[in-house]
Amino acid sequence: MSWQRRGRRLGLSVVILVCCLAITPVFALNGGQSVAPEAPGERVRRAVANEVADAHNSSVKHLFRSRKQGPHGSQTKLYVQTTEAMAGMLIAVDDKPVSPQQIEGETARLEHLINDPDDLRKKQKQELEDTERTLRIVKALPDAFVYEYDGEEPSQPGVGKAGDQLVRLKFRPNPHYSPPSRVEQVLTGMEGSLLIDKGALRLAKIEARLFRDVTFGWGILGHLDRGGTFTVWQADVGDGSWELTHLQLSMTGKVMLVKNISFKLDEVLSDFRRVPSDLTFAKGVELLKTEVARMQNTGPDNASASRKPQ
């Protein structure tokens, strides 16, 4: 998963994910000798290494569509990854195209960022901080969980690479893991399963749930409630690069003992198209404006359509 580019969306510190070096090996005969297959946790460790390496690859950038469903309706946006920050424009609300006035407002907001380098740097800084929190979770996976082999299944649209087999692993917290900060603390209360693409050795899907309350700062800073869930899909988007394709998050809790928090999100990402690796924010905004104008000329369905992985 392109975790660096995903930091904007996964920047909620309540992310999960998974891995560790633990499982009873099963032996097979090969040429008359007993050979231990790769331990599940070691496979995850290698997949995580690929995710981290991809996170530091800034040469691959895409234009794509995002449909985000929340408790109060849906929003569809076009996004483009640039050398400075992510640029996005709202194109539909509750699957209905936005008005010309709303498009003008979106354009004005983006042009403000182009003309105000300080605000653009603040946006870039926030995205980098979100990325760092996400990467800390990903890097913790090889030590935070214990794994058990649970079979295989074929890839499907939006999950893995077309034609590849996916290895399914169940996971539970590693009792010997000590989270270095509050960011990784959430992992201690999670269990679930993940899929690893055998051919690409990439994380294809993670499903996790909180099986107990997770507290922060001895409960003074806050807690997340038992029963929260998190699912993330990613796939080869057709050009050899991997991107997030679907994110589901449902969690509740409390901050500083008084403020209730509730996250409920279902986001589908689709229609990935490669853009130049040296695309600046200003040029990215022009590309978005061109795409929106094209959609306005070809009909409303283009503004609201989204392909959701099964």
Coordinates of C-alpha atoms in Angstrom, one line a residue:
M1 CA 0.0 0.0 0.0
S2 CA 1.3 3.4 -0.8
W3 CA 1.2 4.4 2.8
Q4 CA 2.9 7.8 2.3
R5 CA 0.3 8.8 -0.2
R6 CA -2.4 7.3 2.0
G7 CA -1.4 9.2 5.1
R8 CA -4.1 11.8 4.4
R9 CA -6.9 9.3 4.6
L10 CA -5.5 7.0 7.2
G11 CA -4.2 9.8 9.4
L12 CA -6.7 8.9 12.2
S13 CA -4.4 7.4 14.8
V14 CA -7.0 4.7 15.3
V15 CA -5.5 2.7 12.4
I16 CA -4.7 -1.0 12.7
L17 CA -2.8 -3.5 10.7
V18 CA -0.8 -6.6 11.5
C19 CA 2.1 -9.0 11.9
C20 CA 4.7 -11.1 13.9
L21 CA 7.1 -14.0 13.8
A22 CA 5.0 -16.7 15.5
I23 CA 3.5 -19.9 14.4
T24 CA 4.1 -23.7 14.8
P25 CA 5.7 -24.7 11.5
V26 CA 4.3 -27.5 9.3
F27 CA 6.8 -29.6 7.5
A28 CA 6.7 -30.9 4.0
L29 CA 8.9 -33.4 2.2
N30 CA 11.1 -32.1 -0.6
G31 CA 13.7 -34.4 -2.1
G32 CA 13.6 -36.6 1.0
Q33 CA 14.3 -33.7 3.4
S34 CA 12.0 -31.9 5.8
V35 CA 11.6 -28.3 4.7
A36 CA 9.8 -25.7 6.8
P37 CA 7.6 -23.4 4.8
E38 CA 7.9 -19.7 5.3
A39 CA 6.5 -18.8 8.7
P40 CA 3.3 -16.6 8.5
G41 CA 4.9 -13.8 10.5
E42 CA 8.0 -13.8 8.3
R43 CA 5.9 -13.4 5.2
V44 CA 4.2 -10.5 6.8
R45 CA 7.5 -8.9 7.7
R46 CA 8.6 -9.1 4.1
A47 CA 5.3 -7.6 2.9
V48 CA 5.6 -4.8 5.4
A49 CA 9.1 -4.1 4.1
N50 CA 7.7 -3.7 0.6
E51 CA 4.9 -1.3 1.9
V52 CA 7.5 0.9 3.6
A53 CA 9.7 0.9 0.6
D54 CA 6.8 2.0 -1.6
A55 CA 5.9 4.7 0.9
H56 CA 9.2 6.4 0.2
N57 CA 8.7 6.1 -3.6
S58 CA 7.5 9.6 -4.7
S59 CA 7.8 8.9 -8.4
V60 CA 4.3 7.3 -8.9
K61 CA 1.3 9.7 -8.8
H62 CA -2.3 9.3 -9.7
L63 CA -5.5 11.2 -10.4
F64 CA -8.4 9.3 -8.8
R65 CA -12.0 9.5 -7.6
S66 CA -13.1 9.1 -4.0
R67 CA -16.6 8.5 -2.7
K68 CA -16.9 8.9 1.0
Q69 CA -20.0 7.7 2.8
G70 CA -20.6 9.0 6.3
P71 CA -23.5 9.2 8.8
H72 CA -24.9 12.3 7.1
G73 CA -24.6 11.4 3.5
S74 CA -21.9 11.0 0.8
Q75 CA -19.3 13.2 -0.9
T76 CA -17.5 12.4 -4.1
K77 CA -14.2 14.1 -4.9
L78 CA -11.5 14.1 -7.5
Y79 CA -8.0 14.0 -6.1
V80 CA -4.6 14.3 -7.7
Q81 CA -1.2 13.6 -6.0
T82 CA 1.4 16.3 -6.6
T83 CA 5.0 17.1 -5.5
E84 CA 3.7 19.4 -2.8
A85 CA 0.4 18.2 -1.5
M86 CA -2.8 16.4 -2.4
A87 CA -5.2 18.6 -4.4
G88 CA -8.9 17.7 -4.4
M89 CA -12.2 19.0 -5.7
L90 CA -15.8 18.2 -4.6
I91 CA -17.8 17.0 -7.6
A92 CA -20.9 15.4 -6.0
V93 CA -23.0 15.4 -2.8
D94 CA -25.2 12.4 -2.1
D95 CA -24.4 11.3 -5.7
K96 CA -25.8 14.5 -7.2
P97 CA -23.4 16.8 -9.1
V98 CA -22.5 20.0 -7.3
S99 CA -23.7 23.3 -8.7
P100 CA -21.6 25.7 -10.8
Q101 CA -21.4 28.0 -7.7
Q102 CA -19.9 25.1 -5.6
I103 CA -17.4 24.4 -8.3
E104 CA -16.4 28.1 -8.2
G105 CA -16.0 27.8 -4.5
E106 CA -13.8 24.7 -4.8
T107 CA -11.7 26.4 -7.5
A108 CA -11.2 29.6 -5.3
R109 CA -10.1 27.4 -2.3
L110 CA -7.4 25.7 -4.4
E111 CA -6.3 28.9 -6.1
H112 CA -5.9 30.4 -2.6
L113 CA -3.4 27.6 -1.7
I114 CA -1.5 28.3 -5.0
N115 CA -1.2 32.0 -4.2
D116 CA -0.4 31.5 -0.5
P117 CA 2.8 29.5 -0.1
D118 CA 2.5 29.5 3.7
D119 CA -0.9 27.9 3.7
L120 CA 0.2 25.3 1.1
R121 CA 3.2 24.5 3.3
K122 CA 0.9 24.0 6.3
K123 CA -1.2 21.6 4.3
Q124 CA 1.9 19.7 3.2
K125 CA 3.2 19.6 6.7
Q126 CA -0.1 18.1 8.0
E127 CA -0.2 15.5 5.3
L128 CA 3.4 14.5 6.2
E129 CA 2.5 14.2 9.9
D130 CA -0.5 12.0 9.0
T131 CA 1.8 9.9 6.9
E132 CA 4.3 9.5 9.7
R133 CA 1.6 8.3 12.1
T134 CA 0.4 5.8 9.6
L135 CA 3.9 4.5 8.8
R136 CA 4.6 4.0 12.5
I137 CA 1.6 1.7 12.7
V138 CA 2.7 -0.2 9.6
K139 CA 6.3 -0.6 10.8
A140 CA 5.0 -1.9 14.1
L141 CA 3.1 -4.8 12.5
P142 CA 5.9 -7.4 12.5
D143 CA 6.2 -7.1 16.3
A144 CA 2.7 -6.3 17.4
F145 CA 0.9 -9.5 16.5
V146 CA 1.1 -13.3 16.4
Y147 CA -0.1 -15.0 13.2
E148 CA -1.7 -18.2 12.1
Y149 CA -2.1 -19.5 8.6
D150 CA -5.8 -19.7 7.6
G151 CA -5.9 -20.8 3.9
E152 CA -5.8 -19.1 0.5
E153 CA -8.2 -17.4 -1.8
P154 CA -8.1 -15.8 -5.3
S155 CA -7.8 -12.0 -5.7
Q156 CA -10.9 -10.0 -6.6
P157 CA -11.5 -6.5 -8.0
G158 CA -10.1 -4.0 -5.7
V159 CA -8.2 -6.6 -3.6
G160 CA -4.7 -7.7 -4.7
K161 CA -3.4 -8.2 -8.2
A162 CA -5.7 -9.7 -10.8
G163 CA -4.9 -13.4 -11.2
D164 CA -2.8 -13.7 -8.0
Q165 CA -3.5 -16.0 -5.0
L166 CA -3.9 -14.4 -1.6
V167 CA -2.7 -16.0 1.6
R168 CA -5.0 -15.5 4.6
L169 CA -3.6 -15.1 8.1
K170 CA -5.4 -14.7 11.4
F171 CA -3.8 -12.5 14.0
R172 CA -4.0 -11.7 17.7
P173 CA -1.9 -9.4 19.9
N174 CA 1.6 -10.4 20.8
P175 CA 1.7 -10.5 24.6
H176 CA 5.4 -9.5 24.6
Y177 CA 4.8 -6.3 22.5
S178 CA 5.2 -3.0 24.2
P179 CA 4.0 -0.1 22.1
P180 CA 6.5 2.8 22.0
S181 CA 3.8 5.5 21.9
R182 CA 0.1 6.2 21.9
V183 CA 0.0 5.8 18.2
E184 CA 0.8 2.1 18.4
Q185 CA -1.3 1.6 21.6
V186 CA -4.4 0.7 19.6
L187 CA -2.8 -2.4 18.3
T188 CA -2.7 -4.1 21.7
G189 CA -6.5 -4.4 21.7
M190 CA -7.0 -5.7 18.1
E191 CA -7.5 -9.0 16.4
G192 CA -8.6 -10.1 13.0
S193 CA -7.2 -11.3 9.6
L194 CA -5.2 -10.2 6.7
L195 CA -4.6 -11.2 3.1
I196 CA -1.1 -11.1 1.5
D197 CA -0.7 -11.2 -2.3
K198 CA 1.6 -14.1 -2.9
G199 CA 3.0 -12.9 -6.2
A200 CA 3.5 -9.2 -5.3
L201 CA 4.1 -9.8 -1.6
R202 CA 1.9 -6.9 -0.7
L203 CA -0.8 -6.4 1.9
A204 CA -4.1 -6.8 0.0
K205 CA -6.7 -6.6 2.8
I206 CA -6.8 -6.2 6.6
E207 CA -9.9 -6.7 8.8
A208 CA -9.5 -5.9 12.4
R209 CA -11.7 -5.3 15.5
L210 CA -11.2 -4.1 19.0
F211 CA -11.9 -7.0 21.3
R212 CA -11.5 -4.8 24.4
D213 CA -11.4 -1.1 25.3
V214 CA -8.1 0.6 24.6
T215 CA -7.1 3.4 26.9
F216 CA -4.5 6.2 26.4
G217 CA -2.6 7.9 29.2
W218 CA -4.1 5.6 31.9
G219 CA -7.5 6.5 30.6
I220 CA -7.1 10.2 31.3
L221 CA -6.4 11.1 27.7
G222 CA -9.1 8.9 26.4
H223 CA -10.2 5.5 25.2
L224 CA -11.6 3.6 22.2
D225 CA -14.6 1.3 22.8
R226 CA -14.6 -2.4 22.4
G227 CA -16.3 -3.5 19.2
G228 CA -14.8 -0.9 16.9
T229 CA -13.8 -2.2 13.4
F230 CA -11.4 -1.3 10.6
T231 CA -11.1 -2.8 7.1
V232 CA -8.8 -1.7 4.4
W233 CA -8.4 -3.0 0.8
Q234 CA -5.6 -2.3 -1.6
A235 CA -4.8 -3.5 -5.1
D236 CA -2.6 -3.2 -8.2
V237 CA -4.5 -0.4 -10.0
G238 CA -3.5 -1.6 -13.4
D239 CA -0.2 0.1 -14.0
G240 CA 2.0 -2.0 -11.7
S241 CA 1.5 0.3 -8.7
W242 CA -0.6 -0.3 -5.6
E243 CA -3.2 2.0 -4.1
L244 CA -5.8 2.0 -1.4
T245 CA -9.2 1.0 -3.0
H246 CA -11.6 0.8 0.0
L247 CA -11.6 1.9 3.6
Q248 CA -14.1 1.2 6.3
L249 CA -13.9 2.6 9.8
S250 CA -16.3 2.4 12.7
M251 CA -15.1 3.3 16.1
T252 CA -16.4 5.2 19.2
G253 CA -14.7 6.4 22.3
K254 CA -14.0 9.4 24.6
V255 CA -11.3 12.1 24.7
M256 CA -10.2 13.6 28.0
L257 CA -13.0 11.8 29.9
V258 CA -15.6 14.2 28.6
K259 CA -15.8 14.4 24.8
N260 CA -17.4 11.5 23.0
I261 CA -15.9 10.6 19.6
S262 CA -17.4 8.6 16.8
F263 CA -15.8 7.7 13.5
K264 CA -17.9 6.0 10.9
L265 CA -16.6 6.0 7.3
D266 CA -16.9 4.0 4.1
E267 CA -14.6 5.3 1.4
V268 CA -14.2 3.8 -2.1
L269 CA -11.4 4.9 -4.4
S270 CA -11.4 4.2 -8.1
D271 CA -10.6 5.4 -11.6
F272 CA -6.9 5.7 -11.0
R273 CA -4.9 7.3 -13.8
R274 CA -1.2 8.0 -13.8
V275 CA 0.0 11.6 -13.9
P276 CA 3.5 13.0 -14.3
S277 CA 5.8 12.4 -11.4
D278 CA 6.9 16.0 -11.3
L279 CA 3.3 17.4 -11.3
T280 CA 3.2 20.6 -9.2
F281 CA 0.3 21.6 -7.1
A282 CA -0.6 24.4 -9.5
K283 CA -0.5 22.1 -12.5
G284 CA -2.5 19.5 -10.5
V285 CA -5.3 22.1 -9.9
E286 CA -5.4 22.8 -13.6
L287 CA -5.7 19.1 -14.3
L288 CA -8.6 18.9 -11.8
K289 CA -10.4 21.9 -13.4
T290 CA -10.0 20.3 -16.9
E291 CA -11.5 17.0 -15.6
V292 CA -14.4 18.7 -13.9
A293 CA -15.2 20.7 -17.1
R294 CA -15.0 17.5 -19.1
M295 CA -17.5 15.7 -16.8
Q296 CA -19.9 18.7 -16.9
N297 CA -19.9 18.4 -20.7
T298 CA -20.5 14.6 -20.8
G299 CA -23.3 14.2 -18.2
P300 CA -24.0 13.9 -14.5
D301 CA -23.3 10.2 -14.2
N302 CA -19.6 10.9 -14.5
A303 CA -19.7 13.1 -11.4
S304 CA -21.3 10.5 -9.1
A305 CA -20.2 7.1 -10.4
S306 CA -17.9 5.0 -8.3
R307 CA -16.8 1.4 -8.5
K308 CA -16.9 -0.3 -5.1
P309 CA -14.9 -3.5 -4.6
Q310 CA -16.9 -6.6 -3.7

